């Protein structure tokens, strides 16, 4: 088993850390946020994910996991360091590498003092060509040569928030780009217990491109489904029925064909933007990807238009704030533009989400957050179902209300004035 350092204790870093610990690796999590470090050591998950509490308890109790702010010693004492800090989007669509670059500045001097070989792994999503640029800087800071004293890999992460632990423990594949075979072998060995196909790439940049391509294709499927859904709505056709017929074609598959209020989260919007930007740098106009973002941008406003068409009510319940169920993540959630538009219209908002209300309070401190879906609905005359949490499937909730269902979860039920977003 391997001594692993994971830098960044967020959605990706913490999940990777507990899942590495689960199969017996010795893991140290590094974060520059002391509060997160204290929480992890105190067995309090700083984020919400199914099963994370059990995994964290087990990892700490077994002695396989600890957290620290001391990056230098954590790297020095490990065989491999996974970088899992954020790579947010800049205004121009490119990715902001400030967090990753600052981590590289910390890893270099630790590599210098480390006795023995070490592999530095980029797990954060970065644009093609990024990881290879770390090599000269790490060589300069460590005084060691890549391929001898240390190696470098790119190992993109494909987990889905809401099912993150399951995805990490049973991945469809593990992709490894490598500076050299030795480095790739160390990382492949770490993933051996997960019993999945390990895809070794011929270059670091090819591994980086796999991640962007996967996310761009998934985002494209969603925008495609939303566009078809918008056409279906005008034609009086149920897009879910259509996509059932479409998705049974094994060349297409049933996944990511559910029309809704648009994709959100920390990955699809920023990764598609980053690929468009990267293409621009090499003089290519990524027209299709630009349209994917445009369709997605418009989708929340279709929800608002539909609400206006039904006759806007003064008191509106918003059910679901997280960008998807199973997470407390509100990054790029369609709930934000929807709430903003209703506030512009002077409407009163009653919002409920089983996990994401604390995060949303910092964005909309002045709307009313309720203790249950029922309380939100009872206070309102119009209900917008934004996120498909299971608890919103209870059709008794909606009696006598105008309901805009963005997720096809209470269709064809009685006793409400129902309108589906794309059906
Ligand atoms: P996050 O914002 O949840 O976590 C990042 C963590 O890094 C935070 O805890 C932050 O405090 C810490 N950090 C920042 N700078 C640091 C530093 N200098 N030293 C130590 N810690 C530092 O981000 P995330 O959602 O986990 O995403 C991380 C990366 O993984 C991104 O590149 C993202 O695109 C990619 N990714 C995310 C997902 C996802 O579903 N969230 C899935 C696949 C890939």
Short mmCIF file of C-alpha atoms and ligand atoms in Angstrom, two decimals:
data_model
loop_
_atom_site.label_atom_id
_atom_site.label_comp_id
_atom_site.label_asym_id
_atom_site.label_seq_id
_atom_site.Cartn_x
_atom_site.Cartn_y
_atom_site.Cartn_z
CA UNK A 1 0.00 0.00 0.00
CA UNK A 2 1.12 3.53 -0.78
CA UNK A 3 1.63 6.67 1.30
CA UNK A 4 -0.52 9.26 -0.45
CA UNK A 5 -0.84 13.01 -0.01
CA UNK A 6 -4.01 14.68 -1.37
CA UNK A 7 -3.89 18.47 -1.60
CA UNK A 8 -7.31 20.15 -1.51
CA UNK A 9 -9.98 18.68 0.73
CA UNK A 10 -13.04 19.61 -1.31
CA UNK A 11 -15.53 17.49 -3.26
CA UNK A 12 -12.81 15.67 -5.21
CA UNK A 13 -9.91 15.66 -2.73
CA UNK A 14 -11.87 14.45 0.29
CA UNK A 15 -13.71 11.75 -1.64
CA UNK A 16 -10.44 10.52 -3.19
CA UNK A 17 -8.80 10.56 0.23
CA UNK A 18 -11.45 8.49 2.03
CA UNK A 19 -11.67 6.07 -0.89
CA UNK A 20 -7.87 5.62 -0.99
CA UNK A 21 -7.96 5.04 2.78
CA UNK A 22 -10.81 2.55 2.38
CA UNK A 23 -8.61 0.19 0.32
CA UNK A 24 -5.73 0.46 2.78
CA UNK A 25 -3.55 3.33 1.53
CA UNK A 26 -2.15 5.71 4.15
CA UNK A 27 -3.50 9.14 3.28
CA UNK A 28 -2.79 12.63 4.47
CA UNK A 29 -5.18 15.36 3.34
CA UNK A 30 -3.81 18.87 3.01
CA UNK A 31 -5.92 21.99 2.94
CA UNK A 32 -5.07 25.62 3.62
CA UNK A 33 -8.44 26.05 5.31
CA UNK A 34 -7.86 25.21 8.98
CA UNK A 35 -11.59 24.82 9.64
CA UNK A 36 -11.85 22.04 7.02
CA UNK A 37 -8.77 20.31 8.39
CA UNK A 38 -10.19 20.38 11.92
CA UNK A 39 -13.52 19.05 10.68
CA UNK A 40 -11.91 16.15 8.84
CA UNK A 41 -9.77 15.21 11.86
CA UNK A 42 -12.90 15.51 14.01
CA UNK A 43 -14.82 13.18 11.64
CA UNK A 44 -17.18 15.96 10.52
CA UNK A 45 -17.60 15.95 6.71
CA UNK A 46 -17.17 19.54 5.45
CA UNK A 47 -19.41 18.71 2.47
CA UNK A 48 -22.49 16.55 2.00
CA UNK A 49 -22.16 13.27 0.08
CA UNK A 50 -23.95 9.98 0.56
CA UNK A 51 -21.89 7.55 2.74
CA UNK A 52 -19.14 10.13 3.31
CA UNK A 53 -19.76 10.11 7.07
CA UNK A 54 -19.24 6.32 7.32
CA UNK A 55 -16.16 6.41 5.08
CA UNK A 56 -14.65 9.27 7.06
CA UNK A 57 -15.31 7.56 10.41
CA UNK A 58 -13.70 4.37 9.17
CA UNK A 59 -10.72 6.15 7.62
CA UNK A 60 -9.90 8.12 10.78
CA UNK A 61 -10.58 5.21 13.16
CA UNK A 62 -8.35 2.86 11.15
CA UNK A 63 -5.51 5.39 11.27
CA UNK A 64 -5.39 5.46 7.46
CA UNK A 65 -6.36 9.14 7.17
CA UNK A 66 -5.40 12.40 8.78
CA UNK A 67 -5.64 16.03 7.68
CA UNK A 68 -3.15 18.86 8.04
CA UNK A 69 -2.32 22.33 6.77
CA UNK A 70 1.37 21.38 6.60
CA UNK A 71 1.84 20.73 2.88
CA UNK A 72 5.62 20.54 3.07
CA UNK A 73 5.85 17.60 5.45
CA UNK A 74 2.83 15.85 3.98
CA UNK A 75 4.50 15.77 0.55
CA UNK A 76 7.92 14.91 1.94
CA UNK A 77 6.56 11.86 3.75
CA UNK A 78 4.45 10.51 0.83
CA UNK A 79 5.16 8.44 -2.28
CA UNK A 80 2.60 10.30 -4.39
CA UNK A 81 0.84 13.66 -4.18
CA UNK A 82 -2.55 14.21 -5.82
CA UNK A 83 -3.37 17.86 -6.51
CA UNK A 84 -7.14 18.33 -6.12
CA UNK A 85 -7.52 22.08 -5.60
CA UNK A 86 -10.11 24.13 -7.49
CA UNK A 87 -9.58 25.38 -11.04
CA UNK A 88 -12.38 27.94 -11.35
CA UNK A 89 -13.43 29.81 -14.45
CA UNK A 90 -12.13 33.27 -15.25
CA UNK A 91 -14.36 35.97 -16.81
CA UNK A 92 -12.98 35.11 -20.27
CA UNK A 93 -13.79 31.39 -19.86
CA UNK A 94 -10.20 30.27 -19.29
CA UNK A 95 -9.32 28.40 -16.11
CA UNK A 96 -7.72 30.11 -13.18
CA UNK A 97 -4.61 28.15 -12.22
CA UNK A 98 -3.70 30.29 -9.20
CA UNK A 99 -4.51 27.52 -6.67
CA UNK A 100 -2.67 24.83 -8.63
CA UNK A 101 0.36 27.06 -9.24
CA UNK A 102 0.62 27.95 -5.57
CA UNK A 103 0.51 24.24 -4.68
CA UNK A 104 3.32 23.53 -7.19
CA UNK A 105 5.40 26.21 -5.46
CA UNK A 106 4.90 24.30 -2.19
CA UNK A 107 5.54 20.83 -3.62
CA UNK A 108 8.88 21.72 -5.25
CA UNK A 109 10.84 22.48 -2.06
CA UNK A 110 9.30 19.42 -0.34
CA UNK A 111 10.47 17.23 -3.26
CA UNK A 112 13.98 18.59 -2.74
CA UNK A 113 14.01 17.27 0.82
CA UNK A 114 12.27 14.00 0.08
CA UNK A 115 14.47 10.96 0.13
CA UNK A 116 13.35 8.59 -2.59
CA UNK A 117 11.11 8.74 -5.60
CA UNK A 118 7.82 10.66 -5.62
CA UNK A 119 5.03 11.11 -8.17
CA UNK A 120 3.15 14.39 -8.49
CA UNK A 121 -0.34 13.87 -9.92
CA UNK A 122 -2.68 16.51 -11.31
CA UNK A 123 -6.21 15.41 -10.45
CA UNK A 124 -7.71 18.88 -10.76
CA UNK A 125 -9.25 19.49 -14.18
CA UNK A 126 -6.75 21.51 -16.19
CA UNK A 127 -6.50 22.47 -19.87
CA UNK A 128 -4.41 20.33 -22.23
CA UNK A 129 -0.76 21.28 -21.95
CA UNK A 130 -0.96 22.46 -18.33
CA UNK A 131 0.59 19.56 -16.40
CA UNK A 132 3.64 19.33 -18.66
CA UNK A 133 4.37 22.97 -17.84
CA UNK A 134 4.79 22.05 -14.14
CA UNK A 135 7.86 19.92 -14.95
CA UNK A 136 10.48 22.68 -15.45
CA UNK A 137 9.26 24.52 -12.35
CA UNK A 138 9.34 21.39 -10.19
CA UNK A 139 12.82 20.54 -11.53
CA UNK A 140 13.99 24.05 -10.70
CA UNK A 141 12.54 24.04 -7.19
CA UNK A 142 13.58 20.49 -6.29
CA UNK A 143 16.92 20.30 -8.03
CA UNK A 144 15.81 16.87 -9.28
CA UNK A 145 15.12 15.63 -12.78
CA UNK A 146 11.68 14.50 -13.88
CA UNK A 147 11.88 10.80 -14.74
CA UNK A 148 14.61 10.23 -12.17
CA UNK A 149 14.04 11.86 -8.74
CA UNK A 150 10.33 12.33 -9.37
CA UNK A 151 7.66 11.65 -11.97
CA UNK A 152 4.51 13.45 -12.98
CA UNK A 153 1.07 12.14 -13.96
CA UNK A 154 -2.30 13.48 -14.98
CA UNK A 155 -5.19 11.49 -13.55
CA UNK A 156 -8.53 13.20 -14.26
CA UNK A 157 -11.42 12.59 -11.91
CA UNK A 158 -14.83 11.60 -13.29
CA UNK A 159 -16.92 11.28 -10.12
CA UNK A 160 -20.44 12.70 -10.08
CA UNK A 161 -21.49 14.71 -7.06
CA UNK A 162 -24.38 12.95 -5.35
CA UNK A 163 -22.85 9.54 -6.20
CA UNK A 164 -19.25 10.49 -5.64
CA UNK A 165 -18.17 7.64 -3.36
CA UNK A 166 -19.84 5.00 -5.48
CA UNK A 167 -18.22 6.45 -8.61
CA UNK A 168 -14.79 6.54 -7.01
CA UNK A 169 -15.01 3.00 -5.64
CA UNK A 170 -16.42 1.57 -8.87
CA UNK A 171 -15.11 3.81 -11.65
CA UNK A 172 -15.94 3.13 -15.30
CA UNK A 173 -12.22 3.63 -15.97
CA UNK A 174 -9.12 5.25 -14.57
CA UNK A 175 -7.20 7.44 -16.99
CA UNK A 176 -3.48 8.04 -16.42
CA UNK A 177 -1.26 10.34 -18.44
CA UNK A 178 2.40 10.01 -17.46
CA UNK A 179 5.77 11.65 -17.83
CA UNK A 180 7.34 8.19 -17.97
CA UNK A 181 6.41 4.54 -17.35
CA UNK A 182 7.73 4.43 -13.80
CA UNK A 183 5.48 7.32 -12.73
CA UNK A 184 2.45 5.76 -14.45
CA UNK A 185 3.15 2.38 -12.82
CA UNK A 186 3.12 3.90 -9.32
CA UNK A 187 -0.27 5.49 -9.94
CA UNK A 188 -1.71 2.40 -11.69
CA UNK A 189 -0.68 0.36 -8.63
CA UNK A 190 -2.60 2.74 -6.33
CA UNK A 191 -5.75 2.05 -8.36
CA UNK A 192 -5.24 -1.73 -8.56
CA UNK A 193 -7.77 -2.50 -5.77
CA UNK A 194 -10.62 -0.79 -7.62
CA UNK A 195 -10.89 -3.47 -10.31
CA UNK A 196 -11.49 -1.31 -13.33
CA UNK A 197 -9.88 -0.71 -16.70
CA UNK A 198 -6.80 1.47 -16.37
CA UNK A 199 -6.23 3.50 -19.51
CA UNK A 200 -2.61 4.60 -19.87
CA UNK A 201 -2.30 7.59 -22.17
CA UNK A 202 0.67 8.38 -24.36
CA UNK A 203 0.88 11.94 -23.05
CA UNK A 204 -0.14 14.13 -20.14
CA UNK A 205 -2.13 16.39 -22.46
CA UNK A 206 -4.14 13.46 -23.88
CA UNK A 207 -5.29 12.62 -20.33
CA UNK A 208 -6.24 16.27 -19.78
CA UNK A 209 -8.20 16.21 -23.04
CA UNK A 210 -10.14 13.06 -22.04
CA UNK A 211 -11.64 14.94 -19.09
CA UNK A 212 -12.65 17.98 -21.14
CA UNK A 213 -14.03 15.83 -23.92
CA UNK A 214 -16.11 13.69 -21.55
CA UNK A 215 -17.63 16.68 -19.82
CA UNK A 216 -18.22 18.56 -23.05
CA UNK A 217 -20.00 15.57 -24.57
CA UNK A 218 -22.18 15.07 -21.48
CA UNK A 219 -23.03 18.79 -21.46
CA UNK A 220 -23.81 18.59 -25.18
CA UNK A 221 -26.25 15.73 -24.58
CA UNK A 222 -28.04 17.78 -21.93
CA UNK A 223 -28.29 20.92 -24.07
CA UNK A 224 -29.46 18.76 -26.98
CA UNK A 225 -32.17 17.20 -24.79
CA UNK A 226 -33.18 20.66 -23.57
CA UNK A 227 -33.42 22.03 -27.09
CA UNK A 228 -35.49 19.07 -28.25
CA UNK A 229 -37.56 19.52 -25.07
CA UNK A 230 -38.26 23.15 -25.90
CA UNK A 231 -39.42 22.10 -29.38
CA UNK A 232 -41.54 19.29 -27.90
CA UNK A 233 -43.22 21.69 -25.48
CA UNK A 234 -44.39 23.84 -28.38
CA UNK A 235 -45.61 20.78 -30.27
CA UNK A 236 -47.50 19.32 -27.31
CA UNK A 237 -45.19 16.29 -27.09
CA UNK A 238 -43.68 14.82 -23.93
CA UNK A 239 -39.89 14.91 -24.38
CA UNK A 240 -39.38 12.24 -21.71
CA UNK A 241 -41.49 9.83 -23.74
CA UNK A 242 -39.49 10.77 -26.84
CA UNK A 243 -36.13 10.30 -25.12
CA UNK A 244 -37.19 6.92 -23.82
CA UNK A 245 -37.70 5.87 -27.41
CA UNK A 246 -34.43 7.48 -28.45
CA UNK A 247 -32.28 6.24 -25.57
CA UNK A 248 -33.04 2.58 -26.17
CA UNK A 249 -30.84 2.81 -29.27
CA UNK A 250 -27.61 1.33 -27.93
CA UNK A 251 -25.56 3.73 -30.05
CA UNK A 252 -27.06 6.61 -28.07
CA UNK A 253 -27.87 5.24 -24.61
CA UNK A 254 -30.47 6.53 -22.15
CA UNK A 255 -28.19 8.76 -20.08
CA UNK A 256 -28.09 12.54 -19.98
CA UNK A 257 -31.18 12.87 -22.15
CA UNK A 258 -33.41 14.27 -19.41
CA UNK A 259 -34.58 17.75 -20.29
CA UNK A 260 -34.65 20.22 -17.42
CA UNK A 261 -33.63 23.70 -16.26
CA UNK A 262 -30.05 23.34 -17.54
CA UNK A 263 -26.82 21.88 -16.23
CA UNK A 264 -24.93 23.41 -13.34
CA UNK A 265 -22.30 22.36 -10.85
CA UNK A 266 -18.63 23.09 -10.66
CA UNK A 267 -17.67 21.14 -13.78
CA UNK A 268 -19.77 21.29 -16.95
CA UNK A 269 -20.11 25.08 -17.30
CA UNK A 270 -16.47 25.81 -16.53
CA UNK A 271 -15.02 22.86 -18.42
CA UNK A 272 -16.95 23.60 -21.61
CA UNK A 273 -15.93 27.27 -21.32
CA UNK A 274 -12.30 26.25 -20.80
CA UNK A 275 -12.29 24.01 -23.87
CA UNK A 276 -13.83 26.79 -25.98
CA UNK A 277 -11.14 29.13 -24.69
CA UNK A 278 -8.34 26.63 -25.28
CA UNK A 279 -9.60 26.06 -28.84
CA UNK A 280 -9.52 29.84 -29.35
CA UNK A 281 -5.87 29.91 -28.31
CA UNK A 282 -5.07 27.61 -31.21
CA UNK A 283 -7.24 29.63 -33.61
CA UNK A 284 -10.22 27.34 -33.61
CA UNK A 285 -13.79 28.54 -33.19
CA UNK A 286 -15.62 25.83 -31.20
CA UNK A 287 -19.08 26.69 -32.57
CA UNK A 288 -20.94 23.65 -31.29
CA UNK A 289 -19.62 24.05 -27.73
CA UNK A 290 -20.55 27.74 -27.74
CA UNK A 291 -24.12 26.79 -28.63
CA UNK A 292 -24.14 24.17 -25.86
CA UNK A 293 -23.46 26.95 -23.35
CA UNK A 294 -25.95 29.31 -25.00
CA UNK A 295 -28.78 26.77 -24.85
CA UNK A 296 -27.87 26.08 -21.24
CA UNK A 297 -27.77 29.75 -20.33
CA UNK A 298 -31.31 30.27 -21.67
CA UNK A 299 -32.92 27.28 -19.99
CA UNK A 300 -33.58 28.78 -16.51
CA UNK A 301 -35.26 31.76 -18.20
CA UNK A 302 -37.65 29.34 -19.93
CA UNK A 303 -38.75 28.30 -16.44
CA UNK A 304 -39.47 31.92 -15.58
CA UNK A 305 -41.26 32.50 -18.90
CA UNK A 306 -43.44 29.48 -18.23
CA UNK A 307 -44.27 30.78 -14.76
CA UNK A 308 -45.26 34.12 -16.34
CA UNK A 309 -47.37 32.33 -18.91
CA UNK A 310 -49.23 30.58 -16.06
CA UNK A 311 -49.69 33.98 -14.36
CA UNK A 312 -46.99 34.83 -11.84
CA UNK A 313 -48.10 34.60 -8.22
CA UNK A 314 -46.76 36.85 -5.47
CA UNK A 315 -45.51 34.04 -3.25
CA UNK A 316 -43.35 31.44 -4.93
CA UNK A 317 -41.91 28.24 -3.47
CA UNK A 318 -38.58 27.06 -4.88
CA UNK A 319 -38.02 23.37 -4.19
CA UNK A 320 -34.39 22.44 -4.70
CA UNK A 321 -31.39 24.77 -4.62
CA UNK A 322 -28.49 22.37 -5.20
CA UNK A 323 -27.65 21.86 -8.89
CA UNK A 324 -28.61 18.21 -8.49
CA UNK A 325 -29.84 15.88 -5.74
CA UNK A 326 -27.43 14.23 -3.33
CA UNK A 327 -25.18 17.25 -2.90
CA UNK A 328 -25.10 20.62 -1.15
CA UNK A 329 -23.22 22.17 -4.10
CA UNK A 330 -24.86 25.31 -5.50
CA UNK A 331 -22.15 26.29 -7.99
CA UNK A 332 -23.87 27.34 -11.24
CA UNK A 333 -27.19 25.93 -10.03
CA UNK A 334 -30.13 26.96 -12.26
CA UNK A 335 -31.95 27.87 -9.03
CA UNK A 336 -29.86 31.07 -8.86
CA UNK A 337 -31.00 32.78 -12.11
CA UNK A 338 -34.55 31.57 -11.49
CA UNK A 339 -34.67 33.14 -8.01
CA UNK A 340 -32.97 36.30 -9.29
CA UNK A 341 -35.63 36.78 -11.98
CA UNK A 342 -38.48 36.31 -9.50
CA UNK A 343 -36.87 38.79 -7.10
CA UNK A 344 -36.62 41.33 -9.95
CA UNK A 345 -40.37 40.90 -10.37
CA UNK A 346 -40.79 41.72 -6.66
CA UNK A 347 -41.95 38.23 -5.70
CA UNK A 348 -41.59 36.67 -2.27
CA UNK A 349 -39.52 33.47 -2.26
CA UNK A 350 -39.91 30.49 0.07
CA UNK A 351 -36.98 28.18 -0.57
CA UNK A 352 -36.28 24.68 0.61
CA UNK A 353 -33.52 22.17 -0.06
CA UNK A 354 -32.59 19.23 2.18
CA UNK A 355 -28.84 20.02 2.02
CA UNK A 356 -28.02 23.23 0.20
CA UNK A 357 -29.80 25.97 2.20
CA UNK A 358 -26.74 26.96 4.26
CA UNK A 359 -24.72 27.49 1.10
CA UNK A 360 -27.54 29.44 -0.59
CA UNK A 361 -27.97 31.76 2.39
CA UNK A 362 -24.71 33.47 1.46
CA UNK A 363 -26.08 34.18 -2.06
CA UNK A 364 -29.66 35.17 -1.13
CA UNK A 365 -29.62 36.17 2.55
CA UNK A 366 -33.04 37.85 2.35
CA UNK A 367 -35.33 35.15 0.98
CA UNK A 368 -37.22 32.86 3.35
CA UNK A 369 -35.74 29.42 3.96
CA UNK A 370 -38.23 26.90 5.32
CA UNK A 371 -37.78 23.78 7.42
CA UNK A 372 -39.52 21.49 4.97
CA UNK A 373 -40.84 21.29 1.43
CA UNK A 374 -44.35 21.31 2.86
CA UNK A 375 -43.74 24.57 4.71
CA UNK A 376 -42.39 26.22 1.55
CA UNK A 377 -45.39 25.05 -0.50
CA UNK A 378 -47.95 26.01 2.14
CA UNK A 379 -46.60 29.56 2.19
CA UNK A 380 -46.78 29.92 -1.59
CA UNK A 381 -49.32 29.97 -4.40
CA UNK A 382 -46.92 28.83 -7.09
CA UNK A 383 -44.31 26.07 -6.79
CA UNK A 384 -41.20 25.61 -8.94
CA UNK A 385 -39.57 22.17 -8.61
CA UNK A 386 -35.96 22.82 -9.61
CA UNK A 387 -34.01 19.83 -8.24
CA UNK A 388 -35.25 16.23 -8.30
CA UNK A 389 -34.76 15.31 -4.66
CA UNK A 390 -36.86 12.21 -3.90
CA UNK A 391 -38.80 13.92 -1.13
CA UNK A 392 -40.35 16.27 -3.73
CA UNK A 393 -42.08 13.31 -5.41
CA UNK A 394 -44.89 13.35 -2.83
CA UNK A 395 -47.82 14.67 -4.89
CA UNK A 396 -49.86 15.34 -1.74
CA UNK A 397 -47.59 18.32 -1.26
CA UNK A 398 -48.99 20.23 -4.18
CA UNK A 399 -52.78 20.13 -3.81
CA UNK A 400 -54.39 23.28 -5.15
CA UNK A 401 -51.13 24.91 -6.22
CA UNK A 402 -49.77 26.03 -9.57
CA UNK A 403 -46.78 23.77 -10.12
CA UNK A 404 -43.96 24.19 -12.65
CA UNK A 405 -42.10 20.89 -12.71
CA UNK A 406 -38.60 21.24 -14.18
CA UNK A 407 -37.69 17.59 -13.59
CA UNK A 408 -40.68 15.47 -14.54
CA UNK A 409 -41.26 14.22 -11.02
CA UNK A 410 -44.98 14.78 -10.41
CA UNK A 411 -46.39 14.53 -13.91
CA UNK A 412 -49.95 13.33 -14.45
CA UNK A 413 -50.93 13.63 -10.81
CA UNK A 414 -54.20 15.24 -9.90
CA UNK A 415 -55.29 18.17 -7.74
CA UNK A 416 -52.81 20.73 -8.99
CA UNK A 417 -52.50 23.19 -11.85
CA UNK A 418 -49.52 21.43 -13.45
CA UNK A 419 -47.10 22.56 -16.13
CA UNK A 420 -44.04 20.57 -17.21
CA UNK A 421 -41.03 22.48 -18.45
CA UNK A 422 -40.54 20.45 -21.64
CA UNK A 423 -43.63 18.27 -21.78
P1 LIG B 1 -13.44 22.46 -4.05
O1 LIG B 1 -13.47 23.94 -4.21
O2 LIG B 1 -14.60 21.74 -3.45
O3 LIG B 1 -12.14 22.05 -3.21
C1 LIG B 1 -10.88 22.61 -3.38
C2 LIG B 1 -10.16 22.60 -2.03
O4 LIG B 1 -8.83 23.05 -2.23
C3 LIG B 1 -10.79 23.53 -0.99
O5 LIG B 1 -11.01 22.80 0.19
C4 LIG B 1 -9.70 24.62 -0.79
O6 LIG B 1 -9.68 25.11 0.54
C5 LIG B 1 -8.45 23.84 -1.13
N1 LIG B 1 -7.31 24.66 -1.50
C6 LIG B 1 -7.27 25.73 -2.35
N2 LIG B 1 -6.00 26.21 -2.44
C7 LIG B 1 -5.24 25.42 -1.66
C8 LIG B 1 -3.86 25.40 -1.35
N3 LIG B 1 -3.01 26.30 -1.86
N4 LIG B 1 -3.41 24.46 -0.49
C9 LIG B 1 -4.25 23.56 0.04
N5 LIG B 1 -5.57 23.52 -0.22
C10 LIG B 1 -6.05 24.44 -1.06
O7 LIG B 1 -13.14 21.90 -5.51
P2 LIG B 1 -13.63 20.50 -6.14
O8 LIG B 1 -15.04 20.59 -6.57
O9 LIG B 1 -13.18 19.40 -5.26
O10 LIG B 1 -12.76 20.49 -7.49
C11 LIG B 1 -11.36 20.28 -7.46
C12 LIG B 1 -10.90 20.01 -8.88
O11 LIG B 1 -11.46 18.79 -9.34
C13 LIG B 1 -11.32 21.06 -9.90
O12 LIG B 1 -10.32 21.20 -10.86
C14 LIG B 1 -12.56 20.46 -10.53
O13 LIG B 1 -12.78 20.92 -11.83
C15 LIG B 1 -12.21 18.99 -10.54
N6 LIG B 1 -13.36 18.08 -10.52
C16 LIG B 1 -14.43 18.35 -9.73
C17 LIG B 1 -15.51 17.45 -9.70
C18 LIG B 1 -16.72 17.74 -8.86
O14 LIG B 1 -17.74 17.07 -9.07
N7 LIG B 1 -16.68 18.67 -7.92
C19 LIG B 1 -15.46 16.28 -10.46
C20 LIG B 1 -14.33 16.03 -11.23
C21 LIG B 1 -13.27 16.94 -11.25
#
